[in-house]
Amino acid sequence: MIKIGDLNLGEFPLLLAPMEDVSDPPFRAVCKANGADLMYTEFISSEGLIRDAAKSVQKLDIYDYEKPIGIQIFGNEIASMREAAAIAEAAGPDILDINYGCPVNKVACKGAGAGILLDIDKMVSMTAEIVKAVSIPVTVKTRLGWDENTIRIEEVTERLQDVGIQAISIHARTRKQMYKGEANWEYLSAVKSNPRITIPVFGNGDVDSPEKAKSYRDRYGVDGIMIGRAAIGYPWIFNEIKHYFATGQLLEGPDLEERVRVAKRHLDFSVEWKGEKLGLLEMRRHYTNYFRGLPHFKPYRTALVTNESYAETCELLEEIARVFTDAEL
């Protein structure tokens, strides 16, 4: 069984990746209902937390049905990160996660996220201070390195383990790659083969099907898999992977009724949590995958991603359920 502190996550947990403007409570709710074993919040700015910024504080919202859940923070100042860690712990998560992997310029180029991979000593010092600041398990999400010339992920994992982290999730790309090119999981295999590494190692990057999940599990020996982009608009992927692991058979995908039902649930919670304007806006990224495979769907997709009325969007979803009832997905 894979454990983080006292948390038992089962034999091979499937994790929902922390994704900005995606991994919010509405999306986490539908992923949890469809098999996600451990989820993380969107990453939260340490500076925003200690300054009580409304957007950062709202991201601390977690619910009992989500547990186990981790809150993820990012920043480039050790003192601010230590203070933010204590604030996050007070919100009641099971885990505190540190983001050392975000590749976007506004984060990485300020020395936070993947930017700290250019200063491993600071990364280790910051982690040690955060571990001391909280009583819950601390985990890390990171990348292989800044670029192909700075890949030191075995050393990084060893040193972070030595200062007290209890699990690590590794996106098998460098910061330079962003989300392009193929993820190189051979480095994760090397980390797992290192006899000094005793904490769980979770792999992330390019897993978008049950077959690939099983192949990567068997080939690279990781302790679990973190799913990110493949879950957007398709929360069923977690249960589909679990079914394939258990039976070797592909689970039939959700029918149209199920897709509309879950999309509507997701939309309702999104509007409830963020308000109509923002709730509708942030749902737009999910619709393509919720209804992937429907023939001649473009006019409906356009309407869904441009509509600014909750009531009209609900009507659109009902119309989709009627019009495409007999369509093959």
CSV table of C-alpha atoms in Angstrom, one decimal:
chain,number,residue,atom,x,y,z
A,1,MET,CA,0.0,0.0,0.0
A,2,ILE,CA,1.2,3.5,-0.8
A,3,LYS,CA,1.2,5.8,2.1
A,4,ILE,CA,1.9,9.5,2.6
A,5,GLY,CA,2.4,10.0,6.3
A,6,ASP,CA,-0.6,8.2,7.8
A,7,LEU,CA,-2.7,8.4,4.7
A,8,ASN,CA,-3.3,5.1,3.0
A,9,LEU,CA,-3.8,5.7,-0.8
A,10,GLY,CA,-4.2,2.1,-1.9
A,11,GLU,CA,-1.9,0.0,-4.1
A,12,PHE,CA,-1.5,2.3,-7.0
A,13,PRO,CA,-3.2,5.7,-6.5
A,14,LEU,CA,-4.4,8.0,-9.3
A,15,LEU,CA,-3.9,11.6,-8.5
A,16,LEU,CA,-5.5,14.7,-10.0
A,17,ALA,CA,-2.8,17.2,-10.9
A,18,PRO,CA,-3.0,20.8,-9.6
A,19,MET,CA,-3.9,22.9,-12.6
A,20,GLU,CA,-4.4,26.7,-12.5
A,21,ASP,CA,-8.0,27.7,-13.3
A,22,VAL,CA,-8.9,24.0,-13.7
A,23,SER,CA,-8.5,22.1,-10.4
A,24,ASP,CA,-11.1,24.1,-8.5
A,25,PRO,CA,-13.7,22.6,-6.2
A,26,PRO,CA,-16.3,22.1,-9.0
A,27,PHE,CA,-13.9,20.1,-11.2
A,28,ARG,CA,-12.5,18.2,-8.2
A,29,ALA,CA,-16.0,17.2,-7.3
A,30,VAL,CA,-16.6,15.4,-10.6
A,31,CYS,CA,-13.1,13.8,-10.6
A,32,LYS,CA,-13.6,12.5,-7.0
A,33,ALA,CA,-16.9,11.0,-8.0
A,34,ASN,CA,-15.2,9.2,-10.9
A,35,GLY,CA,-12.3,7.6,-9.1
A,36,ALA,CA,-9.5,10.2,-8.3
A,37,ASP,CA,-7.7,8.9,-5.2
A,38,LEU,CA,-5.8,12.1,-4.2
A,39,MET,CA,-6.4,15.6,-5.4
A,40,TYR,CA,-4.7,19.0,-5.1
A,41,THR,CA,-6.0,22.5,-5.2
A,42,GLU,CA,-4.9,25.0,-7.9
A,43,PHE,CA,-1.6,26.4,-6.9
A,44,ILE,CA,-1.9,29.3,-4.5
A,45,SER,CA,0.5,32.3,-4.3
A,46,SER,CA,2.3,32.5,-1.0
A,47,GLU,CA,2.3,36.3,-1.3
A,48,GLY,CA,-1.4,36.3,-2.0
A,49,LEU,CA,-2.1,34.3,1.1
A,50,ILE,CA,-0.1,36.3,3.5
A,51,ARG,CA,-1.6,39.5,2.1
A,52,ASP,CA,-5.1,38.0,2.4
A,53,ALA,CA,-5.8,38.5,-1.3
A,54,ALA,CA,-9.4,37.3,-2.1
A,55,LYS,CA,-8.5,35.1,-5.1
A,56,SER,CA,-5.8,33.3,-3.1
A,57,VAL,CA,-7.9,32.8,0.0
A,58,GLN,CA,-10.8,31.5,-2.0
A,59,LYS,CA,-8.6,28.7,-3.3
A,60,LEU,CA,-8.2,27.4,0.2
A,61,ASP,CA,-11.8,26.2,0.0
A,62,ILE,CA,-11.8,22.4,0.5
A,63,TYR,CA,-14.6,20.0,1.4
A,64,ASP,CA,-14.8,16.9,3.5
A,65,TYR,CA,-16.0,14.7,0.6
A,66,GLU,CA,-12.7,15.6,-1.3
A,67,LYS,CA,-10.4,14.1,1.3
A,68,PRO,CA,-7.7,13.2,1.1
A,69,ILE,CA,-6.7,16.5,-0.5
A,70,GLY,CA,-3.6,18.6,-0.6
A,71,ILE,CA,-3.3,22.4,-0.8
A,72,GLN,CA,-0.5,23.5,-3.1
A,73,ILE,CA,1.4,26.8,-2.7
A,74,PHE,CA,4.1,28.5,-4.7
A,75,GLY,CA,6.5,31.4,-4.2
A,76,ASN,CA,10.1,32.4,-4.3
A,77,GLU,CA,10.7,33.9,-0.8
A,78,ILE,CA,11.4,31.4,2.0
A,79,ALA,CA,9.8,33.5,4.8
A,80,SER,CA,6.7,34.0,2.8
A,81,MET,CA,6.4,30.4,1.9
A,82,ARG,CA,6.8,29.4,5.5
A,83,GLU,CA,4.1,31.8,6.6
A,84,ALA,CA,1.8,30.7,3.7
A,85,ALA,CA,2.3,27.1,4.7
A,86,ALA,CA,0.9,27.7,8.1
A,87,ILE,CA,-2.1,29.6,6.7
A,88,ALA,CA,-2.8,26.7,4.3
A,89,GLU,CA,-2.5,24.1,7.1
A,90,ALA,CA,-5.1,26.0,9.1
A,91,ALA,CA,-7.6,25.3,6.2
A,92,GLY,CA,-7.6,21.6,7.1
A,93,PRO,CA,-5.9,19.8,4.2
A,94,ASP,CA,-4.4,16.3,4.6
A,95,ILE,CA,-1.2,17.3,2.7
A,96,LEU,CA,0.7,20.5,1.9
A,97,ASP,CA,2.2,20.4,-1.6
A,98,ILE,CA,5.0,22.7,-2.9
A,99,ASN,CA,4.9,23.7,-6.5
A,100,TYR,CA,8.4,23.5,-8.0
A,101,GLY,CA,7.1,22.7,-11.5
A,102,CYS,CA,5.0,25.5,-13.0
A,103,PRO,CA,6.8,26.6,-16.2
A,104,VAL,CA,4.9,29.7,-17.1
A,105,ASN,CA,7.0,32.9,-17.4
A,106,LYS,CA,5.2,35.0,-14.8
A,107,VAL,CA,6.0,32.3,-12.2
A,108,ALA,CA,9.2,30.6,-13.3
A,109,CYS,CA,11.1,33.7,-14.4
A,110,LYS,CA,10.6,35.1,-10.9
A,111,GLY,CA,12.3,32.2,-9.3
A,112,ALA,CA,9.1,30.3,-8.2
A,113,GLY,CA,7.6,27.1,-9.7
A,114,ALA,CA,10.1,25.5,-12.0
A,115,GLY,CA,12.3,28.6,-11.7
A,116,ILE,CA,13.7,27.3,-8.5
A,117,LEU,CA,15.3,24.4,-10.4
A,118,LEU,CA,18.1,26.8,-11.2
A,119,ASP,CA,18.9,27.1,-7.5
A,120,ILE,CA,18.7,23.6,-6.0
A,121,ASP,CA,20.3,24.8,-2.7
A,122,LYS,CA,17.5,27.3,-2.2
A,123,MET,CA,14.9,24.7,-3.2
A,124,VAL,CA,16.2,22.4,-0.4
A,125,SER,CA,16.4,25.2,2.2
A,126,MET,CA,12.9,26.4,1.4
A,127,THR,CA,11.5,22.9,1.6
A,128,ALA,CA,13.2,22.3,5.0
A,129,GLU,CA,11.7,25.4,6.4
A,130,ILE,CA,8.2,24.5,5.2
A,131,VAL,CA,8.5,21.0,6.6
A,132,LYS,CA,9.4,22.5,10.0
A,133,ALA,CA,6.5,25.0,9.8
A,134,VAL,CA,3.6,22.5,9.5
A,135,SER,CA,2.6,19.3,11.2
A,136,ILE,CA,1.0,17.6,8.1
A,137,PRO,CA,2.9,15.8,5.4
A,138,VAL,CA,4.7,17.9,2.9
A,139,THR,CA,4.9,16.8,-0.7
A,140,VAL,CA,6.5,18.3,-3.8
A,141,LYS,CA,5.5,18.6,-7.5
A,142,THR,CA,8.4,19.3,-9.8
A,143,ARG,CA,10.0,18.7,-13.2
A,144,LEU,CA,13.1,17.0,-14.4
A,145,GLY,CA,15.1,20.2,-14.5
A,146,TRP,CA,15.2,23.6,-16.1
A,147,ASP,CA,16.5,22.3,-19.4
A,148,GLU,CA,18.3,19.2,-20.7
A,149,ASN,CA,21.6,20.4,-19.3
A,150,THR,CA,20.3,20.8,-15.7
A,151,ILE,CA,18.5,17.5,-15.1
A,152,ARG,CA,19.4,16.5,-11.5
A,153,ILE,CA,16.2,14.9,-10.5
A,154,GLU,CA,17.8,12.0,-8.6
A,155,GLU,CA,19.9,14.3,-6.5
A,156,VAL,CA,16.9,16.6,-6.0
A,157,THR,CA,14.6,13.8,-4.8
A,158,GLU,CA,17.3,12.5,-2.4
A,159,ARG,CA,17.9,16.0,-0.9
A,160,LEU,CA,14.2,16.8,-0.6
A,161,GLN,CA,13.6,13.4,1.0
A,162,ASP,CA,16.4,14.1,3.4
A,163,VAL,CA,14.8,17.4,4.6
A,164,GLY,CA,11.5,15.7,5.2
A,165,ILE,CA,9.1,15.5,2.2
A,166,GLN,CA,6.9,12.4,2.2
A,167,ALA,CA,6.2,12.0,-1.5
A,168,ILE,CA,7.2,13.6,-4.8
A,169,SER,CA,5.3,14.0,-8.1
A,170,ILE,CA,7.5,14.5,-11.2
A,171,HIS,CA,6.4,15.8,-14.5
A,172,ALA,CA,8.7,14.1,-16.9
A,173,ARG,CA,9.6,17.2,-18.9
A,174,THR,CA,12.0,20.1,-18.3
A,175,ARG,CA,10.8,23.6,-17.9
A,176,LYS,CA,12.2,24.4,-21.4
A,177,GLN,CA,9.9,21.8,-22.9
A,178,MET,CA,6.8,23.4,-21.3
A,179,TYR,CA,4.1,20.9,-22.4
A,180,LYS,CA,5.7,20.1,-25.8
A,181,GLY,CA,7.6,17.0,-27.0
A,182,GLU,CA,7.4,13.6,-25.3
A,183,ALA,CA,7.7,13.2,-21.6
A,184,ASN,CA,10.8,11.2,-20.7
A,185,TRP,CA,9.8,8.7,-18.0
A,186,GLU,CA,13.2,7.0,-18.0
A,187,TYR,CA,14.3,9.5,-15.5
A,188,LEU,CA,11.5,8.5,-13.2
A,189,SER,CA,12.6,4.9,-13.5
A,190,ALA,CA,16.0,5.9,-12.4
A,191,VAL,CA,14.6,7.7,-9.4
A,192,LYS,CA,12.6,4.7,-8.4
A,193,SER,CA,15.7,2.4,-8.9
A,194,ASN,CA,17.8,4.5,-6.5
A,195,PRO,CA,18.0,2.5,-3.3
A,196,ARG,CA,18.2,5.7,-1.3
A,197,ILE,CA,14.7,6.8,-2.3
A,198,THR,CA,12.1,5.5,0.0
A,199,ILE,CA,9.2,8.0,-0.4
A,200,PRO,CA,6.5,7.4,-3.0
A,201,VAL,CA,7.3,8.7,-6.5
A,202,PHE,CA,4.4,9.6,-8.7
A,203,GLY,CA,4.7,10.1,-12.4
A,204,ASN,CA,3.1,12.8,-14.5
A,205,GLY,CA,3.1,13.6,-18.2
A,206,ASP,CA,1.4,12.2,-21.4
A,207,VAL,CA,-0.8,9.7,-19.6
A,208,ASP,CA,-4.1,10.0,-21.5
A,209,SER,CA,-5.5,6.5,-21.8
A,210,PRO,CA,-5.9,3.3,-19.7
A,211,GLU,CA,-3.5,1.5,-21.9
A,212,LYS,CA,-0.8,4.1,-21.5
A,213,ALA,CA,-1.3,4.2,-17.7
A,214,LYS,CA,-0.7,0.4,-17.5
A,215,SER,CA,2.2,0.6,-19.8
A,216,TYR,CA,3.9,3.4,-17.8
A,217,ARG,CA,3.1,1.7,-14.5
A,218,ASP,CA,4.6,-1.6,-15.6
A,219,ARG,CA,7.6,-0.1,-17.4
A,220,TYR,CA,8.8,2.6,-15.1
A,221,GLY,CA,7.8,1.3,-11.6
A,222,VAL,CA,6.3,4.5,-10.2
A,223,ASP,CA,4.1,4.3,-7.2
A,224,GLY,CA,1.1,6.1,-8.8
A,225,ILE,CA,0.2,8.3,-11.7
A,226,MET,CA,-0.9,11.9,-11.7
A,227,ILE,CA,-3.4,12.9,-14.4
A,228,GLY,CA,-3.7,16.4,-15.6
A,229,ARG,CA,-4.8,17.6,-19.1
A,230,ALA,CA,-6.4,14.2,-19.9
A,231,ALA,CA,-9.0,14.7,-17.2
A,232,ILE,CA,-10.1,18.1,-18.4
A,233,GLY,CA,-13.7,17.6,-19.5
A,234,TYR,CA,-13.3,13.9,-19.0
A,235,PRO,CA,-13.3,13.0,-15.3
A,236,TRP,CA,-14.2,9.4,-16.2
A,237,ILE,CA,-10.5,8.6,-17.0
A,238,PHE,CA,-9.7,7.7,-13.4
A,239,ASN,CA,-12.3,4.9,-13.2
A,240,GLU,CA,-11.5,3.8,-16.7
A,241,ILE,CA,-7.8,3.3,-15.8
A,242,LYS,CA,-8.8,1.4,-12.6
A,243,HIS,CA,-11.1,-0.9,-14.6
A,244,TYR,CA,-8.4,-1.6,-17.1
A,245,PHE,CA,-5.9,-2.4,-14.3
A,246,ALA,CA,-8.3,-4.8,-12.7
A,247,THR,CA,-9.7,-6.6,-15.8
A,248,GLY,CA,-7.5,-5.8,-18.8
A,249,GLN,CA,-10.6,-4.7,-20.5
A,250,LEU,CA,-11.5,-1.2,-21.6
A,251,LEU,CA,-14.5,0.2,-19.9
A,252,GLU,CA,-17.2,1.6,-22.2
A,253,GLY,CA,-17.1,5.3,-22.2
A,254,PRO,CA,-20.0,7.5,-20.8
A,255,ASP,CA,-23.1,7.8,-22.9
A,256,LEU,CA,-24.6,11.1,-23.8
A,257,GLU,CA,-27.0,11.2,-20.9
A,258,GLU,CA,-24.0,10.7,-18.5
A,259,ARG,CA,-21.9,13.4,-20.2
A,260,VAL,CA,-24.7,15.9,-20.0
A,261,ARG,CA,-25.5,15.0,-16.4
A,262,VAL,CA,-21.9,15.5,-15.3
A,263,ALA,CA,-21.3,18.6,-17.3
A,264,LYS,CA,-24.4,20.1,-15.8
A,265,ARG,CA,-23.4,19.2,-12.3
A,266,HIS,CA,-19.9,20.7,-13.0
A,267,LEU,CA,-21.5,23.9,-14.4
A,268,ASP,CA,-23.9,24.3,-11.4
A,269,PHE,CA,-21.1,24.0,-8.9
A,270,SER,CA,-18.9,26.3,-10.9
A,271,VAL,CA,-21.6,29.0,-11.0
A,272,GLU,CA,-22.4,28.5,-7.3
A,273,TRP,CA,-18.8,28.8,-6.3
A,274,LYS,CA,-17.5,31.6,-8.6
A,275,GLY,CA,-20.6,33.4,-9.6
A,276,GLU,CA,-22.4,33.4,-13.0
A,277,LYS,CA,-19.9,35.3,-15.0
A,278,LEU,CA,-16.7,33.6,-13.9
A,279,GLY,CA,-18.3,30.2,-13.4
A,280,LEU,CA,-19.5,30.2,-17.1
A,281,LEU,CA,-16.1,31.5,-18.3
A,282,GLU,CA,-14.0,28.8,-16.6
A,283,MET,CA,-16.3,26.0,-17.7
A,284,ARG,CA,-15.6,26.7,-21.3
A,285,ARG,CA,-12.3,24.8,-21.4
A,286,HIS,CA,-14.1,21.6,-20.5
A,287,TYR,CA,-16.9,21.4,-23.1
A,288,THR,CA,-14.8,20.1,-26.0
A,289,ASN,CA,-13.9,17.0,-24.1
A,290,TYR,CA,-17.3,16.5,-22.4
A,291,PHE,CA,-18.8,16.2,-25.9
A,292,ARG,CA,-15.9,14.9,-27.9
A,293,GLY,CA,-17.0,12.6,-30.8
A,294,LEU,CA,-20.4,14.1,-31.4
A,295,PRO,CA,-20.9,14.6,-35.1
A,296,HIS,CA,-21.5,18.1,-36.4
A,297,PHE,CA,-21.1,19.5,-32.9
A,298,LYS,CA,-19.2,22.7,-33.8
A,299,PRO,CA,-22.2,25.1,-33.7
A,300,TYR,CA,-23.1,23.8,-30.2
A,301,ARG,CA,-19.5,24.1,-29.0
A,302,THR,CA,-19.3,27.6,-30.2
A,303,ALA,CA,-22.6,28.5,-28.4
A,304,LEU,CA,-21.3,26.9,-25.2
A,305,VAL,CA,-18.1,28.8,-25.2
A,306,THR,CA,-19.6,32.2,-26.0
A,307,ASN,CA,-22.8,32.1,-24.0
A,308,GLU,CA,-22.9,34.5,-21.1
A,309,SER,CA,-26.2,33.3,-19.5
A,310,TYR,CA,-26.4,30.4,-17.1
A,311,ALA,CA,-30.1,29.7,-18.0
A,312,GLU,CA,-29.3,29.7,-21.7
A,313,THR,CA,-26.4,27.4,-21.2
A,314,CYS,CA,-28.6,25.0,-19.3
A,315,GLU,CA,-31.0,25.1,-22.2
A,316,LEU,CA,-28.2,24.3,-24.6
A,317,LEU,CA,-27.2,21.3,-22.6
A,318,GLU,CA,-30.8,20.0,-22.6
A,319,GLU,CA,-31.0,20.6,-26.4
A,320,ILE,CA,-27.7,18.7,-26.9
A,321,ALA,CA,-29.2,15.8,-24.9
A,322,ARG,CA,-32.2,15.7,-27.2
A,323,VAL,CA,-30.5,16.3,-30.6
A,324,PHE,CA,-27.7,13.9,-30.1
A,325,THR,CA,-29.5,11.1,-28.3
A,326,ASP,CA,-28.9,8.5,-31.0
A,327,ALA,CA,-25.4,9.7,-32.0
A,328,GLU,CA,-22.5,7.3,-31.6
A,329,LEU,CA,-19.8,8.7,-29.4
